[in-house]
Structures are given as C-alpha cells and as structure tokens.
Amino acid sequence: MVAAIPEAVSPKKAHSFAHRHLLGIDGLSQGDVYAILDLAKGYIARNRLPDKKHAILKGRTLINLFFENSTRTRTSFELAGKRLGADVINMSVATSSAKKGETLIDTAMTLNAMHPDFIAVRHPESGAVHLLARKVNCSVINSGDGCHEHPTQALLDALTILERKGKIEGLTIAICGDILHSRVARSNMKLLTLLGAKVRIVAPPTLMPASPESFGVTPFYDMRKGIAGCDIIMMLRLQVERMEGNFIPSLREYFHFWGLDDEKLSYAKPDALVMHPGPINRGVEIDSQLADDINRSIILDQVEMGVAVRQAVLELLSAQS
Ligand code: NCD
C-alpha cells in the first residue's frame, strides 16, 4: 500500500516568516523558529517516501557557495533544493575565481548578475556572510561563517531533539568540547535558550568563550559535573583549523578528560541522548562505539533532519524573495 502524502507540507502559514535572509539565530522569534520546525516536520515524512519531489521551487535557482569544506551541509542543501524542484549549482573555492584573487564581494556580484534566488554561503571569516547579503538581491543563507553562526545546524538540532523528546522547553542540554571555536555552539546556545531549554556549556578553560553567562548558559569546567542529570549531550569537534597555537596538551589527554564514553555518560539521565554535528573525530571527543550506539546516539537522525530543515528554510524564504 502506498503511504498517503502528509498534509503538513506547505501548510497554511499560521505565523508569517518575514525574513529575506537567514543569517543567524539572532533576529528570529520563537514564532519564526516554530514556523520553520513545523514546516520541516512535514518534509521528514515526505522524504521517507519513494517520491520525494515537489514543484514548490520550480524555476528557482539555489547556488551553494562554499569557501570551506563540507559534506553534510552542502549535500543536504543540494538535496533540499532539488527535492523542491529548484536548479542547484555547487561552487567550491577550488573551482572558483577566489583562487585567482577575486574577492568575496566580486564573486557575490558576479553570481548575483546570473539572478539566483538563493545563495547558501559558507566562509571561514565571521561576518563574511552578512557582508555578502548586503551586496546581492537574492536570499542569503548562512551555512557557517567562521566561529560565528551556523543557523540551519542549530535548527536541525532542535528538530532532532523535538522528534526524539517531544519538547525542548525544560530539558537540560549540555554542549561539550571546543565551544570557543564553534559556530554550532553559538547558534545552539541562542536557539535552545530561546526555546526554553536549560543550556550548559562544558569545556576546558582554554576552549571556553569569554563571559559564557552572557549567552544565558551555565559554564562547567568538569565533564562529569556538566553532564550530570542532562537530557541531551551535544559533543563538538576540536576545530583545529581555527586554532592559533596550542589549546590542549595532547589528543590522548583531551579524550581522557573531555571525551564522551559510557562511563562519563552514566552521569546523565538514563534516557539521555548523544548528538554531534559531524564530522566526528572518533576517540578524540567521542568514543567510537558510543557514536555508533543506536540506543544513545542520534547523530544520523541529525543528518536526516538537516534535509527537512533546509527544505523548510528555502520554502519560507522563497515567499520573501
Ligand atoms: C560543523 C561546522 O561546519 O561548523 N559541521 C557541520 O556543519 N555539519 C561542525 C564542525 O565542522 O565540526
């Protein structure tokens, strides 16, 4: 029997989403966030059917402009765009004029002249995506800018938690590891506190941002204490590409004190779930077997939710462009 196509795709929009770009979690209201998450829920079901295609973005063009490597984010933007019927172009630095010295703005203006409807941009400099958004006519989606923000990652994380726990408000969530260099941590601190979670950040002093309380979260400098009683443990990769100098004595010592394994996880709630945005460094921030433990790890759910959230973001932005 063929499953019915869920109604929830393209529902009547109870909350109007009045944003032309998605540059960060800053500036989004709770209503905006639930407009994205509610729409994304319909896409989860549709993406599990044999026919995943829609015509909602037929005739529109999405350019994925990536100045940094990416597997999950770029692929899921590509799938999201194609499943909604858009034409999708992938541009990476290696094949672009950026290697020949063309500036970010020149690249943006050149692409803009080809009339895209959306540009999803990843760039190593914090703030670069905001700058680009001021120079083009289309919708810009921040797909990660330096250590600053990665809003679609936080949104897909929130959708994953909602799907597994049924709520976010009132949950205790620990974000652990290299907070200092992580745009995923920054976007998640803002989003999860906006949605009413009690958020902790757990890191060695060298990887903790200055004045962590300003994010509305509680800092912990010990893994077992930070994890104790938590519903969700979100692990982060050591962002070595953003480190200038030595932030940890050795990878072995880092895993000993800060790596998540079954013993440290036993301090969390018995039904606590483990997340990681990927890519994972097995044996550095997370024990390899734990990462694959389908009873505790929801890392692959995060990947699945990524496509649905990006479809929802593209659909909502298309109404503004
Ligand atoms: C994250 C990123 O690029 O910021 N990855 C991702 O988008 N899936 C986290 C990371 O690279 O560690």
CSV table of C-alpha atoms and ligand atoms in Angstrom, one decimal:
chain,number,residue,atom,x,y,z
A,1,MET,CA,0.0,0.0,0.0
A,2,VAL,CA,1.3,3.4,-0.9
A,3,ALA,CA,1.5,5.7,2.2
A,4,ALA,CA,-0.5,8.9,2.0
A,5,ILE,CA,1.4,12.1,1.3
A,6,PRO,CA,1.4,14.1,4.5
A,7,GLU,CA,-0.7,17.1,4.6
A,8,ALA,CA,1.8,19.1,6.6
A,9,VAL,CA,3.9,20.1,3.6
A,10,SER,CA,3.2,23.7,2.7
A,11,PRO,CA,0.6,24.1,5.4
A,12,LYS,CA,-1.4,27.3,5.8
A,13,LYS,CA,1.2,29.6,7.4
A,14,ALA,CA,-0.1,30.5,10.8
A,15,HIS,CA,3.0,32.6,11.5
A,16,SER,CA,4.2,34.8,8.7
A,17,PHE,CA,8.0,34.5,8.3
A,18,ALA,CA,9.1,38.0,7.4
A,19,HIS,CA,12.8,37.5,6.7
A,20,ARG,CA,14.6,37.8,3.4
A,21,HIS,CA,17.8,36.1,4.6
A,22,LEU,CA,18.7,33.6,7.3
A,23,LEU,CA,22.0,34.9,8.6
A,24,GLY,CA,21.8,33.7,12.2
A,25,ILE,CA,19.6,32.8,15.1
A,26,ASP,CA,19.8,36.4,16.2
A,27,GLY,CA,16.7,38.2,15.0
A,28,LEU,CA,14.5,35.1,14.9
A,29,SER,CA,11.5,35.0,17.3
A,30,GLN,CA,10.1,31.8,18.8
A,31,GLY,CA,7.3,32.1,16.2
A,32,ASP,CA,9.8,32.2,13.4
A,33,VAL,CA,11.6,29.2,14.7
A,34,TYR,CA,8.4,27.1,15.1
A,35,ALA,CA,7.3,28.2,11.6
A,36,ILE,CA,10.5,26.6,10.3
A,37,LEU,CA,10.3,23.5,12.5
A,38,ASP,CA,6.6,22.9,11.9
A,39,LEU,CA,7.1,23.0,8.1
A,40,ALA,CA,10.2,20.8,8.4
A,41,LYS,CA,8.1,18.1,10.2
A,42,GLY,CA,6.0,17.6,7.0
A,43,TYR,CA,9.2,17.2,5.0
A,44,ILE,CA,10.5,14.4,7.3
A,45,ALA,CA,7.6,12.2,6.4
A,46,ARG,CA,7.7,13.1,2.7
A,47,ASN,CA,11.5,12.4,2.5
A,48,ARG,CA,10.8,8.8,3.6
A,49,LEU,CA,8.5,8.1,0.6
A,50,PRO,CA,9.7,6.8,-2.7
A,51,ASP,CA,8.6,10.0,-4.4
A,52,LYS,CA,10.3,12.9,-2.6
A,53,LYS,CA,9.8,15.6,-5.2
A,54,HIS,CA,7.8,18.8,-5.1
A,55,ALA,CA,7.4,21.7,-7.6
A,56,ILE,CA,7.3,24.4,-4.9
A,57,LEU,CA,10.6,25.9,-6.1
A,58,LYS,CA,10.3,25.1,-9.8
A,59,GLY,CA,12.2,27.7,-11.8
A,60,ARG,CA,14.2,28.9,-8.9
A,61,THR,CA,18.0,28.7,-8.6
A,62,LEU,CA,20.0,27.9,-5.5
A,63,ILE,CA,23.8,28.4,-5.5
A,64,ASN,CA,25.8,26.7,-2.9
A,65,LEU,CA,28.9,28.9,-2.5
A,66,PHE,CA,31.3,27.1,-0.2
A,67,PHE,CA,34.7,28.6,0.7
A,68,GLU,CA,35.3,25.8,3.3
A,69,ASN,CA,35.0,22.1,3.1
A,70,SER,CA,31.6,20.5,3.8
A,71,THR,CA,30.0,17.1,3.4
A,72,ARG,CA,26.7,17.2,5.3
A,73,THR,CA,25.7,20.8,4.9
A,74,ARG,CA,26.4,21.2,1.2
A,75,THR,CA,24.9,17.8,0.3
A,76,SER,CA,21.7,18.5,2.3
A,77,PHE,CA,21.2,22.0,0.8
A,78,GLU,CA,21.6,20.4,-2.6
A,79,LEU,CA,19.1,17.6,-1.9
A,80,ALA,CA,16.7,20.1,-0.2
A,81,GLY,CA,16.8,22.4,-3.3
A,82,LYS,CA,16.4,19.5,-5.8
A,83,ARG,CA,13.6,17.9,-3.8
A,84,LEU,CA,11.7,21.2,-4.0
A,85,GLY,CA,12.2,21.4,-7.8
A,86,ALA,CA,14.9,24.1,-7.9
A,87,ASP,CA,18.0,24.1,-10.1
A,88,VAL,CA,21.1,23.8,-7.8
A,89,ILE,CA,24.6,24.8,-8.6
A,90,ASN,CA,27.5,23.9,-6.4
A,91,MET,CA,30.5,26.3,-6.3
A,92,SER,CA,33.5,25.5,-4.2
A,93,VAL,CA,36.7,27.6,-3.8
A,94,ALA,CA,38.9,25.1,-5.6
A,95,THR,CA,37.0,25.7,-8.9
A,96,SER,CA,36.1,29.3,-8.4
A,97,SER,CA,37.9,32.6,-9.2
A,98,ALA,CA,38.6,33.1,-5.5
A,99,LYS,CA,41.8,31.1,-6.1
A,100,LYS,CA,42.7,33.7,-8.7
A,101,GLY,CA,42.3,36.5,-6.2
A,102,GLU,CA,38.7,37.5,-6.8
A,103,THR,CA,37.3,39.0,-3.6
A,104,LEU,CA,34.2,37.6,-1.8
A,105,ILE,CA,32.3,40.6,-3.0
A,106,ASP,CA,33.3,40.3,-6.6
A,107,THR,CA,32.3,36.7,-6.5
A,108,ALA,CA,29.0,37.6,-5.0
A,109,MET,CA,28.3,40.4,-7.5
A,110,THR,CA,29.2,38.0,-10.4
A,111,LEU,CA,26.8,35.3,-9.1
A,112,ASN,CA,24.1,37.9,-8.4
A,113,ALA,CA,24.2,39.0,-12.1
A,114,MET,CA,23.0,35.5,-13.0
A,115,HIS,CA,19.8,36.0,-11.0
A,116,PRO,CA,19.9,33.3,-8.4
A,117,ASP,CA,17.1,33.1,-5.9
A,118,PHE,CA,19.1,31.8,-3.0
A,119,ILE,CA,22.8,31.6,-2.2
A,120,ALA,CA,23.8,29.3,0.7
A,121,VAL,CA,27.3,30.5,1.8
A,122,ARG,CA,30.0,29.0,4.0
A,123,HIS,CA,33.0,31.2,4.7
A,124,PRO,CA,35.9,31.0,7.1
A,125,GLU,CA,35.6,34.6,8.3
A,126,SER,CA,33.0,35.5,10.9
A,127,GLY,CA,30.7,38.2,9.4
A,128,ALA,CA,31.5,37.5,5.7
A,129,VAL,CA,28.0,36.1,5.0
A,130,HIS,CA,26.4,39.3,6.4
A,131,LEU,CA,28.6,41.4,4.2
A,132,LEU,CA,27.7,39.4,1.2
A,133,ALA,CA,24.0,39.6,2.0
A,134,ARG,CA,24.2,43.4,1.7
A,135,LYS,CA,25.5,43.1,-1.9
A,136,VAL,CA,23.1,40.8,-3.6
A,137,ASN,CA,19.4,40.8,-4.5
A,138,CYS,CA,18.6,37.2,-3.5
A,139,SER,CA,18.1,35.4,-0.2
A,140,VAL,CA,21.3,34.5,1.6
A,141,ILE,CA,21.5,31.6,4.0
A,142,ASN,CA,24.5,31.4,6.3
A,143,SER,CA,25.8,27.9,6.1
A,144,GLY,CA,28.6,28.6,8.6
A,145,ASP,CA,30.7,31.8,9.0
A,146,GLY,CA,34.0,31.3,10.9
A,147,CYS,CA,33.3,30.9,14.6
A,148,HIS,CA,30.1,33.0,14.4
A,149,GLU,CA,26.9,31.2,13.4
A,150,HIS,CA,25.5,28.2,11.7
A,151,PRO,CA,21.8,28.7,12.0
A,152,THR,CA,20.5,25.7,9.9
A,153,GLN,CA,22.6,23.3,12.0
A,154,ALA,CA,21.0,24.6,15.2
A,155,LEU,CA,17.6,24.4,13.7
A,156,LEU,CA,18.1,20.8,12.6
A,157,ASP,CA,19.5,20.0,16.1
A,158,ALA,CA,16.3,21.5,17.6
A,159,LEU,CA,14.1,19.4,15.2
A,160,THR,CA,16.1,16.3,16.1
A,161,ILE,CA,15.5,16.9,19.8
A,162,LEU,CA,11.8,17.7,19.3
A,163,GLU,CA,11.3,14.5,17.3
A,164,ARG,CA,13.0,12.3,20.0
A,165,LYS,CA,12.0,14.0,23.2
A,166,GLY,CA,8.7,15.6,22.1
A,167,LYS,CA,9.7,19.0,23.6
A,168,ILE,CA,12.7,21.3,24.2
A,169,GLU,CA,11.3,23.6,26.9
A,170,GLY,CA,12.6,22.4,30.3
A,171,LEU,CA,15.2,20.0,29.0
A,172,THR,CA,18.7,20.2,30.3
A,173,ILE,CA,21.2,20.2,27.4
A,174,ALA,CA,25.0,20.1,27.7
A,175,ILE,CA,27.1,21.4,24.8
A,176,CYS,CA,30.6,20.0,25.3
A,177,GLY,CA,34.1,20.5,23.9
A,178,ASP,CA,35.5,23.2,21.7
A,179,ILE,CA,32.9,25.9,22.4
A,180,LEU,CA,35.4,28.7,21.7
A,181,HIS,CA,35.8,28.0,18.0
A,182,SER,CA,32.3,26.5,17.4
A,183,ARG,CA,29.7,28.3,15.3
A,184,VAL,CA,27.4,25.3,16.0
A,185,ALA,CA,27.7,26.0,19.8
A,186,ARG,CA,27.0,29.7,19.3
A,187,SER,CA,23.8,29.2,17.2
A,188,ASN,CA,22.7,26.4,19.5
A,189,MET,CA,23.2,28.4,22.7
A,190,LYS,CA,20.9,31.1,21.3
A,191,LEU,CA,18.3,28.8,19.8
A,192,LEU,CA,18.0,26.3,22.7
A,193,THR,CA,17.7,29.1,25.3
A,194,LEU,CA,15.1,30.9,23.1
A,195,LEU,CA,13.1,27.7,23.1
A,196,GLY,CA,13.2,27.4,26.9
A,197,ALA,CA,16.0,24.7,27.5
A,198,LYS,CA,18.4,25.0,30.3
A,199,VAL,CA,21.7,25.1,28.5
A,200,ARG,CA,25.1,24.2,29.9
A,201,ILE,CA,28.5,24.6,28.2
A,202,VAL,CA,31.2,22.2,29.3
A,203,ALA,CA,34.8,22.8,28.3
A,204,PRO,CA,38.4,23.2,29.5
A,205,PRO,CA,39.2,26.9,30.3
A,206,THR,CA,41.2,27.2,27.1
A,207,LEU,CA,38.2,26.3,25.0
A,208,MET,CA,35.6,28.3,26.9
A,209,PRO,CA,34.5,31.7,25.4
A,210,ALA,CA,34.9,34.9,27.5
A,211,SER,CA,31.8,35.7,29.7
A,212,PRO,CA,29.8,32.5,28.9
A,213,GLU,CA,27.0,33.8,31.1
A,214,SER,CA,26.3,36.5,28.5
A,215,PHE,CA,24.8,33.7,26.3
A,216,GLY,CA,22.3,32.8,29.1
A,217,VAL,CA,24.0,29.5,29.7
A,218,THR,CA,25.9,27.9,32.6
A,219,PRO,CA,29.6,27.1,32.2
A,220,PHE,CA,31.1,23.9,33.7
A,221,TYR,CA,34.8,23.0,33.7
A,222,ASP,CA,34.3,19.3,34.5
A,223,MET,CA,32.7,16.8,32.2
A,224,ARG,CA,31.0,14.6,34.8
A,225,LYS,CA,29.6,17.6,36.7
A,226,GLY,CA,28.5,19.3,33.4
A,227,ILE,CA,26.7,16.2,32.1
A,228,ALA,CA,25.1,15.2,35.5
A,229,GLY,CA,21.3,14.9,35.1
A,230,CYS,CA,21.3,16.1,31.5
A,231,ASP,CA,18.7,15.0,28.8
A,232,ILE,CA,20.9,15.7,25.8
A,233,ILE,CA,24.7,15.7,25.5
A,234,MET,CA,25.9,17.6,22.4
A,235,MET,CA,29.5,16.9,21.6
A,236,LEU,CA,31.7,19.2,19.4
A,237,ARG,CA,34.7,18.5,17.2
A,238,LEU,CA,38.0,20.2,18.1
A,239,GLN,CA,38.1,22.9,15.4
A,240,VAL,CA,41.9,22.7,14.9
A,241,GLU,CA,41.7,24.6,11.6
A,242,ARG,CA,40.6,27.7,13.6
A,243,MET,CA,43.2,27.3,16.4
A,244,GLU,CA,46.2,29.5,16.5
A,245,GLY,CA,48.6,27.9,19.0
A,246,ASN,CA,48.1,25.0,21.4
A,247,PHE,CA,44.8,24.8,23.2
A,248,ILE,CA,45.1,21.2,24.5
A,249,PRO,CA,48.2,19.3,25.8
A,250,SER,CA,47.5,16.2,23.6
A,251,LEU,CA,44.6,14.4,21.9
A,252,ARG,CA,45.1,11.5,24.4
A,253,GLU,CA,44.8,13.7,27.4
A,254,TYR,CA,41.8,15.5,25.8
A,255,PHE,CA,39.9,12.3,25.4
A,256,HIS,CA,40.7,11.3,28.9
A,257,PHE,CA,39.2,14.4,30.5
A,258,TRP,CA,36.8,15.6,27.8
A,259,GLY,CA,36.0,12.7,25.5
A,260,LEU,CA,32.5,11.2,26.0
A,261,ASP,CA,32.4,7.5,26.8
A,262,ASP,CA,29.9,5.2,28.6
A,263,GLU,CA,31.4,5.9,32.0
A,264,LYS,CA,31.0,9.7,31.7
A,265,LEU,CA,27.6,9.3,30.0
A,266,SER,CA,26.4,7.3,33.1
A,267,TYR,CA,26.2,10.7,35.0
A,268,ALA,CA,23.5,11.9,32.6
A,269,LYS,CA,19.8,10.8,32.8
A,270,PRO,CA,19.3,7.1,32.0
A,271,ASP,CA,17.5,8.1,28.8
A,272,ALA,CA,19.9,10.8,27.8
A,273,LEU,CA,20.7,11.1,24.1
A,274,VAL,CA,24.0,11.9,22.4
A,275,MET,CA,24.4,14.3,19.5
A,276,HIS,CA,27.3,15.6,17.3
A,277,PRO,CA,27.1,17.8,14.2
A,278,GLY,CA,29.8,15.9,12.5
A,279,PRO,CA,32.4,15.3,11.2
A,280,ILE,CA,33.3,13.1,14.2
A,281,ASN,CA,36.8,12.5,15.5
A,282,ARG,CA,36.4,9.0,16.9
A,283,GLY,CA,38.4,8.5,20.0
A,284,VAL,CA,39.1,12.3,20.4
A,285,GLU,CA,35.8,13.9,21.5
A,286,ILE,CA,33.7,10.7,21.5
A,287,ASP,CA,34.2,7.0,22.0
A,288,SER,CA,33.8,5.2,18.7
A,289,GLN,CA,31.4,2.5,19.9
A,290,LEU,CA,29.2,5.1,21.7
A,291,ALA,CA,29.0,7.2,18.5
A,292,ASP,CA,27.5,4.1,16.8
A,293,ASP,CA,25.2,3.0,19.7
A,294,ILE,CA,21.7,3.3,18.2
A,295,ASN,CA,20.2,3.4,21.7
A,296,ARG,CA,22.1,6.5,22.7
A,297,SER,CA,23.5,8.2,19.6
A,298,ILE,CA,21.1,10.3,17.4
A,299,ILE,CA,23.9,11.6,15.1
A,300,LEU,CA,22.4,10.1,11.9
A,301,ASP,CA,18.9,11.5,12.9
A,302,GLN,CA,20.6,14.9,12.8
A,303,VAL,CA,21.8,14.3,9.2
A,304,GLU,CA,18.2,13.2,8.2
A,305,MET,CA,16.7,16.3,9.9
A,306,GLY,CA,19.2,18.5,8.1
A,307,VAL,CA,17.5,18.0,4.7
A,308,ALA,CA,14.0,18.7,6.1
A,309,VAL,CA,15.0,21.8,7.9
A,310,ARG,CA,16.8,23.2,4.8
A,311,GLN,CA,13.7,22.5,2.7
A,312,ALA,CA,11.6,24.4,5.2
A,313,VAL,CA,14.0,27.3,5.2
A,314,LEU,CA,14.1,27.5,1.4
A,315,GLU,CA,10.3,27.4,1.2
A,316,LEU,CA,9.8,30.1,3.7
A,317,LEU,CA,12.5,32.4,2.2
A,318,SER,CA,11.1,31.9,-1.3
A,319,ALA,CA,7.9,33.7,-0.2
A,320,GLN,CA,10.0,36.8,0.6
A,321,SER,CA,12.3,36.8,-2.5
B,1,NCD,C1,30.0,21.9,11.7
B,1,NCD,C2,30.6,23.1,11.0
B,1,NCD,O1,31.0,23.1,9.8
B,1,NCD,O2,30.6,24.1,11.7
B,1,NCD,N1,29.7,20.8,10.8
B,1,NCD,C3,28.6,20.8,10.1
B,1,NCD,O3,28.1,21.7,9.6
B,1,NCD,N2,28.0,19.6,10.0
B,1,NCD,C4,30.9,21.4,12.8
B,1,NCD,C5,32.3,21.0,12.5
B,1,NCD,O4,32.8,21.2,11.4
B,1,NCD,O5,32.9,20.5,13.4
